[in-house]
Tab-separated table of C-alpha atoms and ligand atoms in Angstrom:
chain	number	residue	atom	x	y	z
A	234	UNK	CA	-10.110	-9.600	-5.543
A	235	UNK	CA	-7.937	-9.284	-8.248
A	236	UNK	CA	-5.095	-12.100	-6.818
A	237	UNK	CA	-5.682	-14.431	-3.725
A	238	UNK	CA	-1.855	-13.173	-1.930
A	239	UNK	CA	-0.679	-10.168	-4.094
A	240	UNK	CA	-3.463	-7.676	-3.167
A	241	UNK	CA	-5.379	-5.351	-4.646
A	242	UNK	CA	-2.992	-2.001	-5.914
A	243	UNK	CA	0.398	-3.859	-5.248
A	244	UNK	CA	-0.582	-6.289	-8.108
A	245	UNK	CA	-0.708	-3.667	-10.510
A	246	UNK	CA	2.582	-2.167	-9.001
A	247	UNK	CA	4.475	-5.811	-9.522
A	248	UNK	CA	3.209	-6.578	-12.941
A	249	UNK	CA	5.847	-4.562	-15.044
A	250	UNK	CA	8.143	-5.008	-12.718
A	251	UNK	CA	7.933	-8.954	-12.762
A	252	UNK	CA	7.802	-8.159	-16.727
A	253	UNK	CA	11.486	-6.417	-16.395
A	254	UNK	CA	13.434	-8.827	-14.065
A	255	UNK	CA	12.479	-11.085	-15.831
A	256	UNK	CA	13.488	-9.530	-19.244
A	257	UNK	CA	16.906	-8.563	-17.600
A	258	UNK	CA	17.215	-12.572	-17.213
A	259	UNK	CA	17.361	-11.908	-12.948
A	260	UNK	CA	16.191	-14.526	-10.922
A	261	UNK	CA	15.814	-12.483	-7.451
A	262	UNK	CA	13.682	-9.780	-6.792
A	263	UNK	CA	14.882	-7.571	-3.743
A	264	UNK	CA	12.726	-5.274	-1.715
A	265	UNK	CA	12.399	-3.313	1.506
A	266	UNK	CA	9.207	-3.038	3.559
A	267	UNK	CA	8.025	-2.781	7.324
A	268	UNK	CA	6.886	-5.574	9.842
A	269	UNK	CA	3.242	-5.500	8.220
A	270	UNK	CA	4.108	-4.779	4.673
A	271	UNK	CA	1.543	-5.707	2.129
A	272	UNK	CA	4.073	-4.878	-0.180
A	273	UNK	CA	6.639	-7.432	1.325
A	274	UNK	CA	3.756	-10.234	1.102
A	275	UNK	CA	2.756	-8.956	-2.410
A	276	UNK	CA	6.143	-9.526	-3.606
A	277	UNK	CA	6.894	-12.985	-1.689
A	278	UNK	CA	4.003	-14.690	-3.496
A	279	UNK	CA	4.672	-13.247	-6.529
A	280	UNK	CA	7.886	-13.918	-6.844
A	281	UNK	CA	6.640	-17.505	-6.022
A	282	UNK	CA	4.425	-17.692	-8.833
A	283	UNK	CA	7.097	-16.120	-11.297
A	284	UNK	CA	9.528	-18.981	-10.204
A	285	UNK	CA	11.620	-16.308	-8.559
A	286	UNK	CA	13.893	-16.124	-5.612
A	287	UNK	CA	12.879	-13.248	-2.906
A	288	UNK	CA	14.805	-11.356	-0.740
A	289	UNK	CA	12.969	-8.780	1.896
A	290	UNK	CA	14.532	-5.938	3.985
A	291	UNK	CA	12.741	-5.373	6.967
A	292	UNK	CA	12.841	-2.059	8.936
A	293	UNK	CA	13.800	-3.149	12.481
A	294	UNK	CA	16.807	-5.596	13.767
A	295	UNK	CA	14.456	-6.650	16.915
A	296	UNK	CA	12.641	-8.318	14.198
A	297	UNK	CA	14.899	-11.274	13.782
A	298	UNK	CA	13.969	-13.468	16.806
A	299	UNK	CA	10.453	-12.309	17.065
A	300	UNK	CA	9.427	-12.560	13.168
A	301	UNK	CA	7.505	-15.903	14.199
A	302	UNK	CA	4.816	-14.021	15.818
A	303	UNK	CA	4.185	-11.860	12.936
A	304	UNK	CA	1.610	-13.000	10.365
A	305	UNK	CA	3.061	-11.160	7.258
A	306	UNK	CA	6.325	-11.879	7.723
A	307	UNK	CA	5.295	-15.696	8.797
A	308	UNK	CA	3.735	-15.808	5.349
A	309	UNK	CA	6.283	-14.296	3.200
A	310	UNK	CA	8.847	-16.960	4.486
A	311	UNK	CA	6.217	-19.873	3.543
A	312	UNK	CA	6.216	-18.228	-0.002
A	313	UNK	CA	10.091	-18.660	0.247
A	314	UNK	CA	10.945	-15.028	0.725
A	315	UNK	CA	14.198	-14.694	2.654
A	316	UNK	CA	14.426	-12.204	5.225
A	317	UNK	CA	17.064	-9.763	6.252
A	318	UNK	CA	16.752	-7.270	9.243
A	319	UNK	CA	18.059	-4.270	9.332
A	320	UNK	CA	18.378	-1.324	12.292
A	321	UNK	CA	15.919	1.887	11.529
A	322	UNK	CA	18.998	3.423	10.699
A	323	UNK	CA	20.301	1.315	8.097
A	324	UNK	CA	16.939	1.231	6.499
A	325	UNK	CA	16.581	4.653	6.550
A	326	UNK	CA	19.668	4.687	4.179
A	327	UNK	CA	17.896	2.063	1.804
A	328	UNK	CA	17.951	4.188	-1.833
A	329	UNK	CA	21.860	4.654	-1.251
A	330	UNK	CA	23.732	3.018	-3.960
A	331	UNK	CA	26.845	2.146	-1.105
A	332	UNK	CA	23.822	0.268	0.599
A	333	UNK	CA	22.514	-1.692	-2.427
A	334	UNK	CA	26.081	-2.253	-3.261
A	335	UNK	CA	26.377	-4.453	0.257
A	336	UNK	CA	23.218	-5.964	0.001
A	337	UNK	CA	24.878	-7.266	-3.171
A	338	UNK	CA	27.851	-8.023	-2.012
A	339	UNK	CA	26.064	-10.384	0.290
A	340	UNK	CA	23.288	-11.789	-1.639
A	341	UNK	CA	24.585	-11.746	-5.162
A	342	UNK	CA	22.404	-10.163	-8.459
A	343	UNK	CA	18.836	-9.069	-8.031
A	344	UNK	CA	16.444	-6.720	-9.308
A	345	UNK	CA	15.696	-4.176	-6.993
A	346	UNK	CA	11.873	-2.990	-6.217
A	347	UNK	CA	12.132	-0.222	-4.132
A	348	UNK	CA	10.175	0.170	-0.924
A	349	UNK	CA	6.181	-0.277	-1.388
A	350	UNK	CA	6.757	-1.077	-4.672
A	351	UNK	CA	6.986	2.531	-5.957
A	352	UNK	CA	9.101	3.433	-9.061
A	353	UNK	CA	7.881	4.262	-13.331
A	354	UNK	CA	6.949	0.725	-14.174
A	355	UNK	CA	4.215	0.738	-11.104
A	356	UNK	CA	2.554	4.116	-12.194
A	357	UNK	CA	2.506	2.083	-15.120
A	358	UNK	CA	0.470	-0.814	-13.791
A	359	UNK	CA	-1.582	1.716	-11.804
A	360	UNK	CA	-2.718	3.297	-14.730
A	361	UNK	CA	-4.178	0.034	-16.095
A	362	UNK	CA	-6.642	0.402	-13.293
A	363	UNK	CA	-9.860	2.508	-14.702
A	364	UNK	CA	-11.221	1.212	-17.350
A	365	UNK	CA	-13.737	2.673	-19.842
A	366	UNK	CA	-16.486	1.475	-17.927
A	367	UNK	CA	-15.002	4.218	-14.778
A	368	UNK	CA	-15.810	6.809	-17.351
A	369	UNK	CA	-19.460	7.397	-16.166
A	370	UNK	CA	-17.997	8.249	-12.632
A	371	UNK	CA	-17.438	11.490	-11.480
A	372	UNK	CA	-15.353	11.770	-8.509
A	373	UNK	CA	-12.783	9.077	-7.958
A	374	UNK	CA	-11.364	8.823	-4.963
A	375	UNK	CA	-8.607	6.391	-4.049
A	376	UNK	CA	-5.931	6.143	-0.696
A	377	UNK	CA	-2.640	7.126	-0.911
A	378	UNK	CA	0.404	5.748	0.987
A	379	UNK	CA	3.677	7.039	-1.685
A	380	UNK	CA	1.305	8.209	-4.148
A	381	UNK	CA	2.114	5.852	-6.992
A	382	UNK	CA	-1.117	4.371	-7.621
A	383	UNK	CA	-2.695	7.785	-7.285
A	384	UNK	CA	-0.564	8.913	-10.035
A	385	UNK	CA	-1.821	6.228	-12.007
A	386	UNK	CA	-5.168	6.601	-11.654
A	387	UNK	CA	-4.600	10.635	-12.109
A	388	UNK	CA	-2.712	9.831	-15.684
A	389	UNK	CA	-5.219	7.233	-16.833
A	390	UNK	CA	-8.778	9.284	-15.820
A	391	UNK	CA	-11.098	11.808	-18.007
A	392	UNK	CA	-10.053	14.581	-17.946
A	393	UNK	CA	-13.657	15.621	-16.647
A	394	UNK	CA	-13.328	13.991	-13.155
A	395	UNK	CA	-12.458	14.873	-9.935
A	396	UNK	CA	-9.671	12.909	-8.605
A	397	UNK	CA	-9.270	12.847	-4.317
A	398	UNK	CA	-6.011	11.041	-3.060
A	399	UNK	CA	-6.844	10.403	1.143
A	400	UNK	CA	-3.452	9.908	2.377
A	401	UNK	CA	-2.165	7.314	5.250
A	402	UNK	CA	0.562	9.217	5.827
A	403	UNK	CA	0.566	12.606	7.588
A	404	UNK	CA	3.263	15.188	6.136
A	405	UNK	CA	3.615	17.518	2.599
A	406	UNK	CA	6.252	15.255	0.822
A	407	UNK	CA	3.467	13.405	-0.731
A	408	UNK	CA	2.524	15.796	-3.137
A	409	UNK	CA	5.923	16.468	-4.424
A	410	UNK	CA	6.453	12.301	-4.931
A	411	UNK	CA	2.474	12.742	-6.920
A	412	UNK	CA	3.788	15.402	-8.945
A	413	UNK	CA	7.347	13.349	-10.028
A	414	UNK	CA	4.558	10.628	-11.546
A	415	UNK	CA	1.540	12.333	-12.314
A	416	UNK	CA	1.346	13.716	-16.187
A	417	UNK	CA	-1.055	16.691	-14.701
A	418	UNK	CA	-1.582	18.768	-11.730
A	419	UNK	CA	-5.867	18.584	-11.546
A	420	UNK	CA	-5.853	16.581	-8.505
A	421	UNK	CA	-6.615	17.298	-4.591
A	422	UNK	CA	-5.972	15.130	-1.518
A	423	UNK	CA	-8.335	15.375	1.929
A	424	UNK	CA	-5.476	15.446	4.426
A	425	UNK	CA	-7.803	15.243	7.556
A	426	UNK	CA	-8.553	11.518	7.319
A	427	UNK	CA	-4.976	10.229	8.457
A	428	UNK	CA	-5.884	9.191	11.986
A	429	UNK	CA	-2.386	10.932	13.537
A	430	UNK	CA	0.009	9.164	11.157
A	431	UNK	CA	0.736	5.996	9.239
A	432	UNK	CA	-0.944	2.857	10.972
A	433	UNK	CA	-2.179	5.011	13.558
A	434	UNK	CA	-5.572	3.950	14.437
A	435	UNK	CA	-8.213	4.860	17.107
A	436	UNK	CA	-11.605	3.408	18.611
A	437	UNK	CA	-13.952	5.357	15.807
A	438	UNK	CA	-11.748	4.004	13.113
A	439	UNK	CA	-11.860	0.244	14.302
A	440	UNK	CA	-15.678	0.777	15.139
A	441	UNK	CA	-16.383	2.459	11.609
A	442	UNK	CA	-14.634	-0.717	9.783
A	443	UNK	CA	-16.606	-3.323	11.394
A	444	UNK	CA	-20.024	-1.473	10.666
A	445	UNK	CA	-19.091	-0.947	7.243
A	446	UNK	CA	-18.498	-4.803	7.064
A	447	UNK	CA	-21.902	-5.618	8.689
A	448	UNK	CA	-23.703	-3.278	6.318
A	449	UNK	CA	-21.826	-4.061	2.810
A	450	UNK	CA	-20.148	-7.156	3.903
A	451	UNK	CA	-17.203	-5.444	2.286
A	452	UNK	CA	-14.165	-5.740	4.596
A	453	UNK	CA	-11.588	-2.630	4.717
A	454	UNK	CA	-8.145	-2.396	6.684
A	455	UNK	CA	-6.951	0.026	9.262
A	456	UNK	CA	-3.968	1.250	7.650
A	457	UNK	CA	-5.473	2.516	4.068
A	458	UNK	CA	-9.007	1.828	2.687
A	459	UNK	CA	-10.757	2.014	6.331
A	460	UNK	CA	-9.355	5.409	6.622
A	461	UNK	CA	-10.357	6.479	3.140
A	462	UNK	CA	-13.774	5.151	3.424
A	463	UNK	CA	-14.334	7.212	6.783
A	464	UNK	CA	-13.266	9.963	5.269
A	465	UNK	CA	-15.644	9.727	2.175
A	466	UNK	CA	-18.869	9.392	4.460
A	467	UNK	CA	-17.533	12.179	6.716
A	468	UNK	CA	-17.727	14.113	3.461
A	469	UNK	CA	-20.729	12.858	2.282
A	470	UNK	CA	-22.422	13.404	5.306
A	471	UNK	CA	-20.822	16.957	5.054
A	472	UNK	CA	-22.578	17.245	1.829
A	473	UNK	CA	-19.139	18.546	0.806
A	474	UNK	CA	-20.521	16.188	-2.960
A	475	UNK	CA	-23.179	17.550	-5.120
A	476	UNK	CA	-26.253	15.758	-5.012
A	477	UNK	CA	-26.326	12.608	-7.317
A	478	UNK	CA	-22.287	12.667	-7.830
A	479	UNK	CA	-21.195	8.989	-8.890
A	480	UNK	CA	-17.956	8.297	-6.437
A	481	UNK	CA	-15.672	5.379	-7.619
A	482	UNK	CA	-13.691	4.629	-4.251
A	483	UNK	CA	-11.099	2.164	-4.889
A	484	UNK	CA	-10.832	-0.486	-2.755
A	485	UNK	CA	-6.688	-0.913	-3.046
A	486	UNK	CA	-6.424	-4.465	-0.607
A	487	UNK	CA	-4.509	-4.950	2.081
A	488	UNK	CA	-6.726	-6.933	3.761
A	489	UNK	CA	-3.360	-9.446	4.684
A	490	UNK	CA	-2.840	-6.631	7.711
A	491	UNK	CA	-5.693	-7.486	9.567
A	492	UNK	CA	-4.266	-10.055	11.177
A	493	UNK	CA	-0.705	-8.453	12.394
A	494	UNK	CA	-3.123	-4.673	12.980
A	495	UNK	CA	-5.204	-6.875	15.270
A	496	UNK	CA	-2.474	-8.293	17.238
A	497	UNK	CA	-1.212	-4.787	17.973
A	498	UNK	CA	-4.836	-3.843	19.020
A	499	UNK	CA	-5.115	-6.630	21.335
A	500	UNK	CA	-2.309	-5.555	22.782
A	501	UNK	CA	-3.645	-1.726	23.705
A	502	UNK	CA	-6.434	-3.244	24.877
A	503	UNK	CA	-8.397	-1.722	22.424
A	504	UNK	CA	-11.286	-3.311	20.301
A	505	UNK	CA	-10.174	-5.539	17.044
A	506	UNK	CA	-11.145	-5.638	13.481
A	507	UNK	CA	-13.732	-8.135	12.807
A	508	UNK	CA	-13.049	-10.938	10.408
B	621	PLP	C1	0.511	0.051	-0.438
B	621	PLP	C2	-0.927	0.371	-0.303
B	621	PLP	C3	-1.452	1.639	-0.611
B	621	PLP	C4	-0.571	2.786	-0.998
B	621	PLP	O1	-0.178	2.745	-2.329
B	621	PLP	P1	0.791	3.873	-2.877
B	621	PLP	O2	0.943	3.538	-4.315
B	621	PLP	O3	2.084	3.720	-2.139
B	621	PLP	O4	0.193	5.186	-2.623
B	621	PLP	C5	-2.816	1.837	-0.512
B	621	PLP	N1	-3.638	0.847	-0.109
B	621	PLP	C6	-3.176	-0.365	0.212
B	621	PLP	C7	-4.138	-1.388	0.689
B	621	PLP	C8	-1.818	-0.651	0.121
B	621	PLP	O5	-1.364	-1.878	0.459
């Protein structure tokens, strides 16, 4: 709710960021995300509104001739990103100076935002999140894809609540890339909610997001906050919360998704996300 394009947490990951290219006098901002990227559409429209000129790297080469049928892409173009595909390989070689150097090379200047957004100035952002109002809650509980805006959120709480990361994203490296930001370690992460991996959806998943809509009229994506919401009722229903705990869950955005995540459902054959 926060922006109508640059959803939800990657807002607060742009804002110093936009802040800092624009104090080092660049005029391109150059970042790397996947087909469905929130992050890649966060950063085409606000580059947009800064008067900015946007550059994306996109995992995958096939990409190039079949970016037309993909909504997030489709839309960073309209907001005057400019795309450049790259082989899994390459991308996976995306931090290395020699590969910034080329990208350089062949685009001239730009400030660099690294992949989902993720470096200081974003924790930064993040941890303009809570406000003193969030102080009456207990638990907060917020999804986690690199950790950033958990580390936010964990460096800007009271020190007298429980913070629960749900990550995305199976695999351990998370909470070494929490601990680089974080300022403390009181924090915990439910690990059981990923759904087999990043994007990685199933029937109960799609089913549980489009009840949840019907009942709070709030809508939630496949990839982050409709895992993270399944996993808080599975708790609650688990009683693993005292009675009468106040949970802040963080509704992060990426709502854009839908559209590209259904697409790929239709495709499987399996049921879609309703919208
Ligand atoms: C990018 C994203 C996240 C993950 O944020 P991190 O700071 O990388 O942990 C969570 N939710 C949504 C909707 C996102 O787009």
């Amino acid at each position: 709710m926060i922006h109508p394009f640059v959803s939800g947490n990657k807002f607060r990951k742009l804002k110093y960021n936009l802040k800092e290219a624009q104090k080092t006098g660049a005029q391109t901002l150059l970042t790397f995300g996947g087909a469905y990227s929130n992050h890649i559409a966060a950063t085409a429209a606000a580059a947009k509104e800064n008067g900015l000129h946007s550059i994306g790297v996109v995992r995958g080469e096939e990409l190039q001739c079949r970016w037309h049928d993909n909504p997030t892409l489709q839309f960073a173009v309209r907001q005057g990103m400019q795309l450049h595909f790259v082989t899994r390989h390459a991308y996976r070689t995306k931090t290395r100076p020699q590969f910034l150097a080329e990208l350089e090379n062949r685009f001239g200047p730009f400030y660099h935002i690294p992949e989902g957004g993720s470096n200081t100035l974003a924790v930064k952002g993040c941890e303009e999140i809570l406000t003193d109002a969030d102080a009456v809650f207990d638990v907060i509980c917020c999804c986690t894809g690199t950790g950033t805006t958990f580390a936010g959120i964990v460096n800007s709480a009271k020190t007298t609540q429980r913070l629960i990361g749900f990550p995305a994203l199976k695999g351990d490296f998370l909470r070494e890339d929490i601990r680089k930001f974080a300022n403390n370690g009181d924090w915990e992460l439910q690990t059981d909610f990923h759904f087999g991996g990043y994007a990685k959806v199933d029937e109960a998943l799609i089913h549980f997001i489009n009840d949840f809509k019907r009942k709070t009229d709030i809508p939630l994506d496949a990839v982050y906050t409709g895992k993270m919401f399944y996993g808080i009722m599975r708790l609650i229903e688990d009683d693993f919360f005292p009675e009468n705990t106040k949970i802040l869950a963080i509704h992060t955005g990426g709502l854009q998704g839908i559209a590209g995540m259904n697409a790929l459902l239709k495709k499987k054959g399996l049921p879609q996300i309703d919208i």
